[in-house]
XYZ file of C-alpha atoms in Angstrom:
111
model
C 72.811 95.807 131.141
C 70.560 98.090 128.580
C 69.955 95.524 125.681
C 67.129 96.987 123.778
C 66.935 95.890 120.189
C 65.105 98.869 119.003
C 68.741 101.177 120.391
C 70.916 98.186 120.386
C 71.341 96.539 116.405
C 73.236 93.244 115.618
C 76.602 95.119 116.413
C 76.286 96.438 119.966
C 73.935 93.032 120.910
C 77.099 90.437 119.988
C 80.105 92.463 119.279
C 83.323 90.156 117.685
C 86.718 91.761 117.883
C 86.726 93.953 114.599
C 83.261 94.783 115.397
C 84.789 95.945 118.722
C 87.846 97.805 117.254
C 85.596 99.348 114.671
C 83.825 101.398 116.756
C 86.344 102.026 119.285
C 88.780 103.166 116.792
C 88.544 103.157 113.363
C 84.936 105.101 113.026
C 85.669 107.405 116.286
C 88.679 108.673 114.242
C 87.371 108.820 110.768
C 84.112 110.467 111.407
C 85.580 112.755 113.852
C 88.226 113.483 110.877
C 85.622 114.339 108.349
C 82.986 116.071 110.694
C 84.844 117.855 112.836
C 88.247 118.732 111.065
C 86.826 118.710 107.840
C 83.402 120.093 107.993
C 83.294 121.711 111.291
C 86.630 123.478 110.776
C 85.481 124.311 107.311
C 82.367 126.059 108.614
C 83.861 127.882 111.448
C 85.335 131.582 108.779
C 82.239 131.004 106.610
C 79.277 131.050 109.857
C 78.457 131.273 113.191
C 79.970 129.411 115.693
C 75.893 127.681 116.752
C 75.391 127.255 113.262
C 78.387 125.304 112.874
C 78.060 122.903 115.657
C 74.431 122.218 114.540
C 75.335 121.541 111.326
C 78.618 119.349 112.442
C 76.024 117.571 114.635
C 73.782 116.864 112.097
C 76.028 115.563 109.400
C 76.995 113.156 112.499
C 74.318 111.659 112.830
C 73.543 111.495 108.674
C 76.296 109.052 109.379
C 74.523 106.667 111.171
C 71.493 106.950 109.395
C 72.838 103.411 108.120
C 72.019 102.169 111.565
C 68.592 103.252 111.429
C 66.702 106.116 111.557
C 66.318 105.835 115.618
C 70.282 105.305 115.496
C 70.615 108.390 113.731
C 68.947 110.059 115.735
C 70.084 109.075 119.411
C 73.402 109.723 117.891
C 72.644 113.550 117.586
C 72.871 114.745 121.425
C 76.417 113.195 121.023
C 76.946 114.809 118.508
C 76.353 117.991 119.360
C 78.749 117.220 122.889
C 81.360 116.364 120.216
C 80.960 119.981 118.521
C 81.095 121.868 121.236
C 84.146 120.206 122.590
C 85.629 120.713 119.079
C 83.844 124.865 119.515
C 86.194 124.963 122.426
C 88.925 123.724 121.683
C 89.653 122.855 117.970
C 91.041 119.780 118.604
C 89.386 116.862 116.177
C 91.633 113.819 117.804
C 89.856 115.322 121.714
C 86.465 114.721 119.628
C 87.107 111.182 118.597
C 88.071 110.140 121.936
C 85.335 111.268 123.438
C 83.551 109.640 120.673
C 85.115 106.542 121.869
C 84.357 106.330 125.150
C 80.669 107.063 124.058
C 80.674 104.006 121.680
C 81.905 102.505 124.852
C 79.440 103.083 127.165
C 76.773 102.229 124.139
C 78.734 98.611 124.445
C 78.770 98.160 127.978
C 75.057 98.774 128.153
C 74.594 96.618 125.061
C 76.405 94.072 124.965
C-alpha cells in the first residue's frame, strides 16, 4: 500500500461508502461532463487541439485545488490523458470511465 498522507487525503485513507460512490461515480461523471463535454468541446472549434487538451487538463487540475496544491498538480497528468482520449474519440463518457478507473486505483493504493 502507498498510504502517503502527503498524497492520500483523509477521503482516500479511510473512505466510507459515500466517499467511494462520490469518487467512482459522481465526480467522474460531473467533472468529465463539465471539463470534456463542456470546456474541451467548446474550445475545439476555437483553437488547436493541443491547446484544448492543455486547457482542459489545467481546468481539471484547478477543480482539484480544494484537495490541496499537491493533489491538483498530481491530477494534471491524468487530465492530459483524459483530454487526449476525448480528443481522439470525442466521448466524455469514456473519459468518465477512465477517470473512475484512476480514482479506483488511487483508492486501492491509499486505503
